[in-house]
Amino acid sequence: NDNHRLFGRYTHDLSQTQESGGLFNNVAFPNISTTDTRVPGHVLAVSLTSVFSPTMVNEVTYNYSGNLIGSQLTGRGRRPDYPGSDAIPEFFPENNNDAIPELNFSGNNIASRLAALQGFNIKYTNSVFRDVMTWTRGSHTFKFGGEISFEGKDENANNITGGAFTFDSTTTAGASAGVTLTQTGSAIASFLLGRAGGTNPYFEDQFDVTVNLRFGRRELFAQDTWKVRPNLTLDYGVRWQYFVPVTDKNNVLTSFDPALYSRAAVPTCTTPACTALVRGTGNELNGIAVAGSTSRFGESVYPSDKNNFSPRVGLAWDPFKDGNTIIRAGYGFYYDQPLVGIFEQNAFVNPPYNNRAVFSGAGVTLSNPTGGSLGAIPVRNLIANAPDFETPEIQQWSLGVQRELFRNAVIDVSYVGTKGDKLIRQRNINLPLPADVRRVGTGNRNTVRPFLGYGTINYRETSAISRYHGLLSSFNYRFSNALSITAAYTWSKTLTDATNDRDAIDDPQNPFEDIQRFEYAEARTSRPHVFSASYVYELPFFTNDPSAFKRLALGGWQISGITTIASGQPFPRVVAATANEIRGGRAELIGDPLGGPTGTLDPTGLPYFFNPDAFALPTDGTFGDSARAFGRKPGQNQTNLSAIKNFYFNRDKDIYLQFRAESFNIFNHTQFILSDANSFNLSLPASLGRPTSTRLPREFQFGLKLYF
């Protein structure tokens, strides 16, 4: 009716695909790991808008969204597909999909892995209730409101409950009697004889770990838009946000909490080098925080944070009261909800729910995978989040001016700053120091780890920072609907000590040093200069000429293009092989990294972008001293142009033929690409400092289209 309006919309969509190598599996053998995947989506939106008075309006909304990744094995990857496969026993009863055991081959030029996925069932749901009241009083427009959301994510880890064998050449190698010939063996021969080998000939996961995560948000806000004067508007307000800590319906969330770790409770090492642990001794969950049990945060594994208040203020001012110049300024404080995967991955990797039985020894065969000795507890790698994990926060401020230079031409110049604190980074808190590894030997490096009994502990914490300062400018011009030009230029710099929250490229070389002091440099996303322009011009000539020939041949041309010129990203770092952690993971600087190469290297005709001779392996027992972002990758310089010709067959222009000639990188600028994996790896001297590929060269495309 006149005062109340109800609106609703529901959308359902469905994507169906087939993956010949298996979703997330990529097995090369055909028709083994093939999966069919369904991804349905559901979106529901309902809103009720109520006018209570000429100055008061309320809107209440409900939104629901959900999707599913349902992937099922359709290839010949189940045991019934292979008669006799039931003769291969399993150690644990669970085997989702009755999958065949995974087969890994080592040492032959064949596909190295044959495996079938058990399938994925990943479901996400989100329900949001929101209410916003708008009240106008005099020169003020007040808004009050809040929202509450309930989110859930269910996902299985696809653990290998069907078991996994490794076949190498060792079980078919040996010396022939009476001759000096040594038989090297073959992984294929070992498989045909059913003899598994290697460090872990057979392992099997007890469960396919599944999480049923529950989380959400609670938010309240108040805002006032105050028309202080006809030429001055002030906005100010505050928002409170509470991100409900992630929990699991079955309390399978885990983490590593240093406060729960006791060196005296470490299980007995099987060897002086502590390569494994004896089962049944010590505390096998030493330092492991389990939700609803040993976690100090109840059913979560990190603390809740209810003090997230975000003030905001902004203004718009027309100093000359003519509408041609506007000055804008603003400041905002924001909080960022961490990705739930940061906590989900812990459960997929850590004990006690990721429980794996490992069998070793010569007795491991296809017909008797548990014939070897049940291995000791492996020195496991963990993923953890810091117990003092906080909500990441960002502050942003800006000051800018917009000015109409002349009719239809507007220029915008502004300064923008961003300050990020308590940002997420990861570091290995269980790294043995190179000096200690050198003292005891690489074979004994597990004995000098800070937390004996564990390997790498990737520790996600909120200790990173970022700083951004930028001068942003743009120019927009439109003339008679025939010419349009948009150009923008940004001059900026981004500094940080961790570009990405879970990217190993930015992991600190020494996780125990003053990280901000040694790692603070340009972010890998920093591009100091970025210029972009787009332009469209429809030539006005002859489009309405009475001569059909002129109108057809010479009228209706349109020229458009996009030009992008940008600085390259900073160099990430030059990595060095740690040789089992006897030295740091970054190269030692022994020369000018931006000087020309001084040694004789394999000539490939490709340019050097930094001096490979300036880097060397660190001395054993030390960390390398080369820094991040010591130079910059090649930038981008590309122009794409198109010419469009419309052949009009009548004056009404409702029937015409369109010819399109499009060019990409029309000036054929060579734009080199340096791979983070190859161009900055000291172990790959042939590509060190050199590009590994280029962006696409010049390309033309032509087309015809008939409109009627």
XYZ file of C-alpha atoms in Angstrom:
708
model
C 0.000 0.000 0.000
C 1.055 3.650 0.187
C 3.085 3.179 3.373
C 4.470 -0.345 3.068
C 6.158 -2.089 0.196
C 7.235 -5.716 0.217
C 9.788 -7.012 -2.265
C 11.157 -10.514 -2.785
C 13.390 -12.327 -5.247
C 14.735 -15.869 -5.453
C 17.433 -17.086 -7.836
C 18.679 -20.597 -8.418
C 21.522 -21.479 -10.764
C 23.519 -24.597 -11.518
C 26.955 -25.235 -12.971
C 27.882 -28.750 -14.069
C 31.386 -29.763 -15.144
C 33.445 -32.897 -15.624
C 37.132 -33.103 -14.692
C 39.043 -35.841 -16.509
C 41.868 -35.788 -13.972
C 39.615 -35.343 -10.955
C 38.647 -32.110 -9.190
C 41.781 -30.762 -7.449
C 43.525 -34.054 -8.337
C 44.993 -33.753 -11.873
C 45.797 -37.433 -12.388
C 47.260 -38.029 -15.859
C 45.975 -41.609 -16.291
C 42.676 -41.474 -18.245
C 39.317 -42.502 -16.795
C 40.628 -43.253 -13.314
C 40.060 -40.106 -11.286
C 37.312 -38.568 -13.457
C 34.768 -36.591 -11.446
C 31.422 -34.962 -12.164
C 30.925 -31.735 -10.238
C 27.696 -29.882 -9.500
C 27.763 -26.325 -8.162
C 24.212 -25.132 -7.446
C 23.635 -21.664 -6.048
C 20.681 -20.171 -4.171
C 19.996 -16.505 -3.456
C 16.927 -15.166 -1.641
C 16.302 -11.481 -0.913
C 13.268 -10.090 0.925
C 12.776 -6.483 2.049
C 9.979 -4.507 3.685
C 10.084 -0.718 3.374
C 7.753 1.176 5.720
C 7.014 4.903 5.706
C 5.978 5.848 9.241
C 5.902 9.598 8.593
C 7.158 12.078 6.003
C 10.466 12.173 7.913
C 10.877 8.558 9.010
C 11.419 5.453 6.854
C 12.420 1.979 7.969
C 13.751 -0.865 5.842
C 14.107 -4.397 7.136
C 15.728 -7.027 4.911
C 16.541 -10.685 4.957
C 19.115 -12.201 2.617
C 20.025 -15.827 2.188
C 22.721 -17.219 -0.063
C 24.184 -20.663 -0.356
C 26.195 -22.835 -2.670
C 27.505 -26.358 -2.863
C 30.515 -27.971 -4.536
C 29.415 -31.570 -4.903
C 32.025 -33.633 -6.727
C 31.538 -37.360 -7.236
C 33.916 -39.958 -8.613
C 32.694 -41.309 -11.964
C 35.946 -42.812 -13.250
C 37.161 -46.351 -12.659
C 38.604 -45.474 -9.280
C 36.717 -47.817 -6.958
C 37.835 -51.220 -5.775
C 34.900 -53.075 -7.421
C 36.194 -51.773 -10.766
C 39.221 -54.048 -10.383
C 38.532 -57.735 -9.615
C 40.843 -58.986 -6.914
C 41.440 -55.577 -5.369
C 39.562 -56.719 -2.269
C 42.613 -58.859 -1.551
C 44.430 -55.649 -0.570
C 43.489 -55.268 3.107
C 43.068 -51.958 4.917
C 44.148 -50.995 8.409
C 41.203 -48.697 9.261
C 37.556 -49.477 8.405
C 36.707 -46.116 6.818
C 37.176 -45.810 3.063
C 34.946 -43.198 1.499
C 33.734 -44.200 -1.953
C 35.499 -47.568 -1.594
C 38.414 -45.909 -3.406
C 41.395 -47.800 -4.764
C 44.665 -47.204 -2.921
C 46.809 -44.380 -4.204
C 49.885 -45.564 -6.145
C 53.000 -43.395 -6.194
C 55.916 -44.221 -8.493
C 59.425 -42.882 -8.016
C 62.381 -43.020 -10.368
C 60.782 -43.735 -13.762
C 59.703 -41.530 -16.612
C 56.021 -42.279 -16.135
C 53.099 -40.482 -14.575
C 54.214 -40.366 -10.980
C 50.828 -40.826 -9.332
C 47.644 -42.806 -9.834
C 44.842 -41.985 -7.452
C 41.090 -41.533 -7.231
C 39.394 -38.833 -5.212
C 36.876 -39.813 -2.586
C 34.832 -36.789 -3.606
C 34.066 -33.386 -2.151
C 30.976 -32.061 -0.463
C 31.603 -28.396 0.305
C 28.578 -26.410 1.434
C 28.303 -22.734 2.375
C 25.251 -20.881 3.738
C 24.758 -17.285 4.837
C 21.669 -15.721 6.425
C 21.634 -11.976 7.118
C 18.967 -9.952 8.940
C 19.320 -6.177 8.624
C 17.293 -3.186 9.781
C 17.966 0.478 8.890
C 15.942 3.455 10.139
C 16.242 6.824 8.351
C 15.038 9.952 10.136
C 15.196 13.445 8.672
C 15.118 16.370 11.065
C 15.942 19.864 9.862
C 19.350 19.857 8.190
C 20.175 16.404 9.567
C 19.552 12.979 8.076
C 20.093 10.333 10.721
C 20.507 6.633 10.026
C 20.521 3.904 12.658
C 20.674 0.215 12.128
C 22.296 -3.089 12.579
C 22.638 -6.532 11.138
C 23.187 -10.060 12.315
C 24.497 -12.868 10.147
C 24.714 -16.613 10.590
C 27.197 -18.391 8.355
C 28.189 -22.006 7.957
C 30.725 -23.930 5.949
C 30.929 -27.717 5.749
C 33.925 -29.235 3.989
C 35.804 -32.500 3.924
C 39.593 -32.650 3.642
C 39.659 -35.615 1.242
C 42.108 -37.514 3.430
C 43.498 -40.736 1.968
C 41.327 -43.294 3.771
C 41.892 -45.792 0.957
C 45.615 -45.953 1.707
C 48.661 -45.037 -0.378
C 51.604 -47.116 -1.622
C 54.995 -45.948 -2.832
C 56.974 -48.002 -5.357
C 60.596 -47.270 -6.157
C 63.593 -49.152 -7.493
C 64.972 -50.328 -4.144
C 62.890 -53.499 -3.804
C 63.991 -54.810 -7.226
C 67.623 -53.697 -7.005
C 70.583 -55.803 -5.948
C 73.818 -57.450 -7.105
C 73.690 -60.539 -9.328
C 75.526 -63.533 -7.912
C 78.992 -64.081 -9.366
C 79.050 -60.907 -11.500
C 79.934 -57.302 -10.845
C 76.860 -55.903 -12.590
C 74.639 -53.960 -10.208
C 70.900 -54.092 -10.886
C 69.404 -50.633 -10.538
C 65.850 -51.840 -10.141
C 62.604 -50.365 -11.466
C 59.571 -48.825 -9.816
C 57.342 -50.525 -12.402
C 58.931 -53.888 -11.672
C 58.460 -53.302 -7.958
C 54.784 -52.567 -8.563
C 54.294 -55.676 -10.733
C 55.818 -57.752 -7.938
C 53.687 -55.913 -5.382
C 56.695 -54.750 -3.353
C 56.350 -51.272 -1.893
C 59.444 -49.312 -0.925
C 60.796 -45.924 0.011
C 60.738 -44.088 3.318
C 57.002 -44.669 3.865
C 55.953 -47.643 1.695
C 52.350 -47.514 2.905
C 50.219 -45.115 4.891
C 46.510 -44.803 5.539
C 44.379 -42.096 7.116
C 41.865 -43.154 9.734
C 39.232 -40.526 8.881
C 38.318 -38.116 6.137
C 38.310 -35.081 8.410
C 35.160 -33.000 7.898
C 34.540 -29.591 9.392
C 31.130 -28.072 10.101
C 32.071 -24.483 10.771
C 29.752 -21.924 12.305
C 30.490 -18.199 12.450
C 28.910 -14.833 11.701
C 28.783 -11.098 12.420
C 26.956 -8.728 14.737
C 26.969 -5.064 13.728
C 25.395 -1.776 14.843
C 25.840 1.695 13.363
C 24.710 5.293 13.711
C 25.312 8.030 11.150
C 24.383 11.657 10.601
C 24.514 13.525 7.298
C 24.461 17.165 8.305
C 23.867 19.892 5.751
C 25.847 22.508 7.696
C 25.448 25.072 4.919
C 24.115 24.907 1.377
C 27.681 24.425 0.174
C 28.976 22.219 3.029
C 27.879 18.696 3.971
C 29.358 16.766 6.892
C 29.011 13.014 7.431
C 30.008 11.363 10.686
C 29.169 8.143 12.440
C 30.411 5.017 14.146
C 30.039 1.290 13.510
C 30.490 -1.525 16.012
C 31.400 -4.969 14.678
C 31.718 -8.312 16.371
C 32.991 -11.214 14.309
C 31.787 -14.369 16.014
C 34.802 -16.701 16.487
C 34.748 -19.717 14.209
C 33.569 -22.887 15.939
C 32.869 -26.403 14.724
C 29.694 -28.366 15.367
C 31.773 -31.394 16.385
C 34.693 -29.496 17.956
C 37.310 -30.688 15.460
C 39.137 -27.347 15.419
C 42.714 -27.480 16.681
C 45.771 -25.280 16.980
C 49.225 -25.313 18.537
C 49.422 -23.244 21.718
C 52.971 -22.738 23.055
C 51.510 -22.284 26.553
C 50.268 -25.908 26.489
C 53.621 -27.329 25.393
C 55.967 -29.005 27.863
C 59.378 -30.278 26.793
C 59.211 -32.817 29.608
C 56.045 -34.315 28.073
C 57.549 -34.947 24.629
C 57.203 -38.619 23.621
C 60.448 -40.564 23.529
C 62.449 -40.144 20.325
C 63.079 -43.352 18.374
C 66.639 -42.270 17.557
C 69.129 -39.746 18.924
C 68.309 -37.625 15.846
C 64.606 -37.627 16.861
C 63.333 -38.489 13.394
C 60.201 -40.092 14.918
C 58.524 -40.641 18.287
C 57.668 -43.814 20.182
C 53.941 -44.478 20.429
C 52.491 -44.739 23.905
C 55.102 -42.517 25.522
C 54.742 -38.942 26.694
C 51.903 -36.714 25.539
C 51.145 -37.304 21.863
C 49.098 -34.080 21.809
C 51.762 -32.002 23.502
C 50.900 -28.339 22.912
C 47.827 -29.140 20.801
C 44.770 -27.051 21.689
C 41.533 -28.899 20.892
C 38.274 -26.946 20.761
C 35.909 -27.813 23.588
C 38.678 -29.641 25.436
C 42.158 -28.215 25.933
C 41.647 -24.898 24.133
C 41.714 -21.962 26.497
C 39.012 -20.340 24.333
C 36.307 -22.941 24.792
C 34.827 -24.156 21.528
C 37.061 -21.832 19.526
C 40.849 -21.795 19.156
C 41.355 -18.030 19.288
C 39.938 -15.237 21.449
C 36.833 -13.198 20.702
C 37.133 -9.451 20.191
C 34.128 -7.301 21.111
C 35.858 -3.904 21.128
C 35.732 -3.158 17.405
C 34.449 0.419 17.144
C 34.927 2.158 13.802
C 34.554 5.947 13.636
C 33.976 7.540 10.228
C 33.914 11.193 9.174
C 33.757 12.925 5.800
C 32.892 16.254 4.233
C 32.044 17.737 0.856
C 32.559 21.495 0.383
C 31.781 23.771 -2.539
C 34.066 26.720 -1.675
C 32.921 28.988 -4.540
C 29.236 28.057 -4.332
C 29.061 27.593 -8.088
C 29.011 23.791 -8.289
C 32.210 23.709 -10.372
C 34.641 22.895 -7.555
C 34.157 20.312 -4.806
C 36.619 19.566 -2.021
C 36.206 16.214 -0.300
C 37.937 14.817 2.774
C 37.374 11.726 4.846
C 38.693 9.377 7.479
C 37.573 5.866 8.336
C 38.574 3.078 10.685
C 37.780 -0.438 9.488
C 38.046 -4.023 10.680
C 38.617 -7.037 8.460
C 37.068 -10.438 9.091
C 39.770 -13.120 8.731
C 39.233 -15.837 6.165
C 37.781 -18.898 7.907
C 40.214 -21.133 6.008
C 42.972 -19.928 8.320
C 41.336 -21.901 11.130
C 39.825 -24.658 9.001
C 43.186 -25.829 7.656
C 44.425 -26.564 11.181
C 41.903 -29.385 11.551
C 42.862 -30.879 8.184
C 46.542 -31.103 9.156
C 46.913 -31.344 12.930
C 46.347 -34.253 15.284
C 44.245 -35.698 16.828
C 41.677 -35.790 13.997
C 44.154 -36.151 11.160
C 45.418 -39.547 12.320
C 47.660 -41.449 9.900
C 49.129 -44.937 10.280
C 52.497 -45.362 8.554
C 54.013 -48.784 7.827
C 57.635 -49.270 6.849
C 60.060 -52.073 6.177
C 60.590 -54.740 3.540
C 57.383 -56.574 4.435
C 55.036 -53.975 2.936
C 53.370 -55.478 -0.146
C 50.148 -55.010 -2.098
C 48.708 -58.161 -0.553
C 49.904 -57.224 2.928
C 50.292 -53.427 3.270
C 50.486 -53.672 7.056
C 53.122 -56.433 6.871
C 55.862 -54.003 7.820
C 56.259 -52.486 11.216
C 53.695 -49.921 12.310
C 55.788 -46.847 12.142
C 56.427 -44.614 15.058
C 54.699 -41.258 15.404
C 56.138 -39.080 12.658
C 57.609 -35.694 13.485
C 54.582 -33.848 12.177
C 54.246 -30.422 10.609
C 51.489 -28.261 12.090
C 49.379 -25.250 11.185
C 48.403 -22.982 14.039
C 46.973 -19.581 14.836
C 48.380 -17.442 17.598
C 46.418 -17.475 20.883
C 46.596 -13.663 20.893
C 45.058 -13.481 17.407
C 43.325 -10.097 16.979
C 40.974 -8.574 14.424
C 42.975 -6.959 11.590
C 42.386 -3.231 11.339
C 42.795 -0.599 8.632
C 42.698 3.190 8.754
C 42.127 5.210 5.600
C 42.096 8.929 4.948
C 41.803 11.120 1.867
C 41.748 14.713 0.703
C 40.803 15.630 -2.833
C 39.408 18.249 -5.158
C 37.135 17.903 -8.193
C 37.007 20.736 -10.711
C 35.119 21.268 -13.940
C 37.827 22.803 -16.161
C 35.445 23.574 -18.972
C 32.161 22.183 -20.198
C 32.012 18.382 -19.927
C 35.631 18.199 -18.694
C 36.287 17.262 -15.045
C 39.602 16.761 -13.284
C 39.935 14.958 -9.934
C 43.111 15.056 -7.815
C 43.329 13.501 -4.363
C 45.728 12.164 -1.774
C 44.874 8.811 -0.192
C 46.611 7.157 2.724
C 46.065 3.730 4.272
C 47.513 2.294 7.460
C 47.085 -1.405 8.196
C 47.895 -2.918 11.590
C 47.407 -6.327 13.187
C 47.453 -7.849 9.702
C 47.808 -11.589 9.241
C 51.167 -13.196 8.508
C 52.651 -16.623 8.975
C 56.045 -17.625 10.306
C 57.666 -20.918 11.220
C 58.036 -20.771 14.985
C 59.806 -24.147 15.025
C 62.698 -23.332 12.713
C 66.075 -24.638 13.927
C 68.628 -21.841 13.740
C 71.346 -22.471 11.135
C 74.077 -21.993 13.729
C 72.559 -24.768 15.844
C 72.104 -27.051 12.815
C 75.749 -26.536 11.877
C 76.772 -27.424 15.417
C 74.804 -30.701 15.617
C 74.696 -31.642 11.926
C 71.767 -31.614 9.507
C 70.753 -35.154 10.448
C 70.135 -33.978 14.012
C 68.341 -30.729 13.221
C 65.102 -31.936 14.843
C 66.900 -31.989 18.200
C 67.532 -28.226 18.144
C 64.040 -27.123 17.178
C 62.359 -24.882 19.769
C 59.496 -27.384 20.103
C 60.999 -30.863 20.141
C 58.778 -33.536 18.618
C 57.385 -31.375 15.808
C 58.627 -30.198 12.419
C 57.535 -26.962 10.765
C 54.843 -25.034 12.656
C 53.240 -22.459 10.359
C 51.986 -19.938 12.862
C 49.351 -17.429 11.656
C 49.472 -14.298 13.778
C 48.293 -10.683 13.577
C 51.605 -8.855 13.716
C 52.076 -7.535 10.167
C 51.732 -3.907 9.098
C 51.247 -2.042 5.817
C 51.441 1.591 4.772
C 50.157 3.167 1.560
C 50.428 6.724 0.262
C 49.104 7.682 -3.131
C 48.416 10.681 -5.339
C 45.399 9.813 -7.489
C 44.348 11.888 -10.469
C 41.838 11.484 -13.267
C 40.469 13.428 -16.211
C 37.095 12.824 -17.851
C 35.846 14.516 -21.002
C 32.714 13.911 -23.053
C 31.700 15.907 -26.081
C 28.374 15.579 -27.940
C 28.217 11.841 -27.287
C 30.792 11.335 -30.039
C 34.033 11.690 -28.093
C 34.783 10.280 -24.673
C 38.178 10.334 -22.922
C 38.983 8.968 -19.488
C 42.549 9.132 -18.214
C 43.943 8.322 -14.792
C 47.392 8.523 -13.232
C 48.436 7.223 -9.823
C 51.735 7.877 -8.080
C 51.954 5.720 -4.985
C 53.981 3.434 -2.774
C 52.996 0.488 -0.593
C 55.272 -0.715 2.199
C 54.724 -3.833 4.292
C 56.480 -6.644 6.092
C 54.057 -9.285 4.726
C 52.242 -8.861 1.417
C 50.043 -11.941 1.838
C 48.581 -13.713 4.855
C 49.531 -17.279 3.807
C 52.100 -16.852 1.049
C 55.454 -18.517 1.740
C 57.201 -15.946 -0.489
C 56.794 -13.388 2.276
C 57.664 -15.670 5.182
C 60.450 -14.060 7.210
C 63.796 -15.756 6.718
C 64.506 -15.562 10.440
C 61.176 -15.821 12.294
C 62.777 -14.857 15.608
C 64.433 -11.579 14.586
C 62.931 -8.091 14.543
C 60.707 -8.904 11.560
C 59.477 -5.381 10.941
C 63.034 -4.101 10.880
C 64.403 -6.697 8.459
C 61.328 -7.447 6.316
C 59.758 -4.000 5.934
C 59.997 -3.064 2.253
C 57.851 -2.435 -0.791
C 54.938 -4.814 -1.077
C 54.798 -7.153 -4.051
C 51.611 -5.333 -5.094
C 53.309 -1.912 -5.139
C 53.418 -0.137 -8.503
C 54.618 3.461 -8.101
C 53.389 4.693 -11.491
C 50.173 3.601 -13.162
C 48.701 5.418 -16.150
C 45.597 4.276 -17.968
C 43.476 5.907 -20.620
C 40.402 4.859 -22.555
C 38.974 6.747 -25.480
C 36.116 6.422 -27.917
C 35.473 8.646 -30.935
C 32.664 8.166 -33.382
C 33.563 10.004 -36.580
C 30.619 12.240 -37.489
C 31.387 12.468 -41.187
C 28.980 11.236 -43.886
C 26.675 9.297 -41.553
C 23.665 11.347 -42.764
C 24.900 12.152 -46.246
C 22.176 11.909 -48.909
C 24.590 10.023 -51.121
C 24.184 6.323 -50.419
C 27.748 5.641 -51.579
C 29.328 8.192 -49.197
C 27.084 7.137 -46.331
C 27.904 3.486 -46.911
C 31.639 3.732 -47.636
C 32.790 6.683 -45.543
C 30.278 7.106 -42.708
C 29.856 5.261 -39.455
C 33.495 4.805 -38.354
C 34.310 4.570 -34.648
C 37.819 4.524 -33.141
C 38.399 3.325 -29.576
C 41.324 2.210 -27.488
C 42.839 1.488 -24.097
C 46.393 2.391 -23.108
C 48.010 1.089 -19.930
C 51.503 2.030 -18.753
C 52.538 0.816 -15.308
C 55.624 0.167 -13.225
C 56.553 -3.429 -12.562
C 56.261 -5.154 -9.224
C 59.222 -5.203 -6.849
C 61.483 -8.243 -6.897
C 60.263 -10.705 -4.225
C 63.705 -11.971 -3.022
C 66.456 -14.329 -4.201
C 66.094 -17.724 -2.551
C 68.883 -20.127 -1.677
C 68.711 -23.825 -0.877
C 68.779 -24.279 2.892
C 70.408 -27.741 2.638
C 68.247 -29.120 5.464
C 68.190 -25.768 7.274
C 71.930 -25.458 7.780
C 71.665 -21.999 6.252
C 69.009 -19.377 5.640
C 66.629 -19.434 2.713
C 67.816 -16.181 1.128
C 70.966 -15.555 -0.853
C 74.040 -13.753 0.434
C 74.724 -10.403 -1.229
C 78.317 -10.240 -2.543
C 78.036 -7.457 -5.150
C 75.874 -4.791 -6.702
C 72.551 -6.506 -7.463
C 71.599 -3.891 -10.069
C 74.983 -3.822 -11.797
C 75.744 -5.830 -14.920
C 76.662 -9.516 -14.632
C 80.425 -10.038 -14.364
C 80.690 -13.803 -14.856
C 80.413 -15.874 -18.015
C 76.921 -17.313 -18.132
C 75.004 -19.322 -20.691
C 74.051 -16.812 -23.410
C 70.345 -17.017 -24.231
C 69.870 -13.611 -25.770
C 67.543 -12.565 -22.957
C 68.360 -9.474 -20.906
C 69.353 -9.485 -17.262
C 67.130 -7.520 -14.898
C 69.510 -7.910 -11.994
C 73.059 -9.136 -11.577
C 73.088 -12.884 -10.806
C 76.784 -12.682 -9.870
C 75.851 -10.452 -6.924
C 74.349 -13.392 -5.038
C 75.835 -16.494 -3.445
C 74.899 -19.201 -0.980
C 75.060 -18.078 2.649
C 77.839 -19.556 4.732
C 76.711 -22.644 6.624
C 75.344 -21.619 9.982
C 74.204 -18.164 8.855
C 71.232 -16.413 7.287
C 71.598 -14.668 3.930
C 71.653 -10.874 4.021
C 69.943 -10.046 0.698
C 66.758 -8.039 1.089
C 63.296 -8.084 -0.380
C 62.335 -5.592 -3.101
C 65.911 -4.696 -4.112
C 64.750 -3.953 -7.656
C 61.715 -3.925 -9.881
C 60.313 -6.278 -12.493
C 59.570 -5.051 -16.024
C 56.455 -2.963 -16.236
C 53.510 -2.912 -18.606
C 53.211 -0.786 -21.735
C 50.323 -1.800 -23.924
C 47.850 -0.138 -26.249
C 44.801 -1.901 -27.646
C 42.999 -0.193 -30.535
C 39.857 -1.016 -32.455
C 38.271 0.425 -35.561
C 34.569 -0.229 -36.073
C 32.807 0.529 -39.342
C 29.028 0.493 -39.508
C 27.554 0.109 -43.003
C 24.107 1.696 -42.741
C 21.591 0.578 -45.343
C 18.937 3.180 -44.576
C 18.650 6.570 -42.924
C 16.847 5.141 -39.895
C 20.031 3.163 -39.117
C 18.038 0.142 -38.001
C 19.687 -2.192 -40.524
C 23.457 -2.161 -40.782
C 26.523 -4.355 -41.108
C 29.324 -3.858 -38.602
C 32.951 -4.512 -39.449
C 35.399 -4.732 -36.525
C 39.194 -4.595 -36.688
C 40.724 -5.013 -33.240
C 44.378 -4.958 -32.260
C 46.029 -5.934 -28.994
C 49.453 -4.525 -28.113
C 49.383 -2.680 -31.414
C 52.874 -1.193 -30.972
C 54.228 -4.689 -30.223
C 56.043 -3.710 -27.027
C 58.000 -6.636 -25.631
C 56.855 -7.030 -22.038
C 58.980 -9.512 -20.124
C 57.729 -11.614 -17.219
C 60.000 -12.818 -14.410
C 58.827 -15.916 -12.589
C 59.010 -15.815 -8.796
C 59.867 -19.520 -8.839
C 62.592 -19.494 -11.521
C 64.000 -16.001 -12.035
C 64.842 -15.560 -8.346
C 66.149 -19.021 -7.472
C 69.890 -19.329 -6.886
C 69.630 -23.063 -7.644
C 68.566 -22.262 -11.242
C 71.491 -20.225 -12.606
C 70.291 -20.405 -16.223
C 67.178 -18.350 -15.419
C 68.476 -16.292 -12.471
C 67.879 -12.623 -13.184
C 66.303 -13.358 -16.548
C 62.715 -13.367 -17.824
C 60.946 -16.677 -18.244
C 58.215 -15.501 -20.645
C 56.576 -12.439 -22.168
C 53.139 -10.994 -22.430
C 51.354 -11.611 -25.717
C 52.814 -9.925 -28.823
C 50.776 -7.879 -31.267
C 47.552 -9.553 -32.333
C 44.731 -8.626 -34.733
C 41.161 -9.866 -34.805
C 38.531 -9.159 -37.462
C 34.794 -9.687 -37.433
C 31.516 -8.971 -39.188
C 28.119 -8.585 -37.546
C 24.716 -7.895 -39.119
C 22.134 -5.880 -37.136
C 18.496 -5.825 -38.223
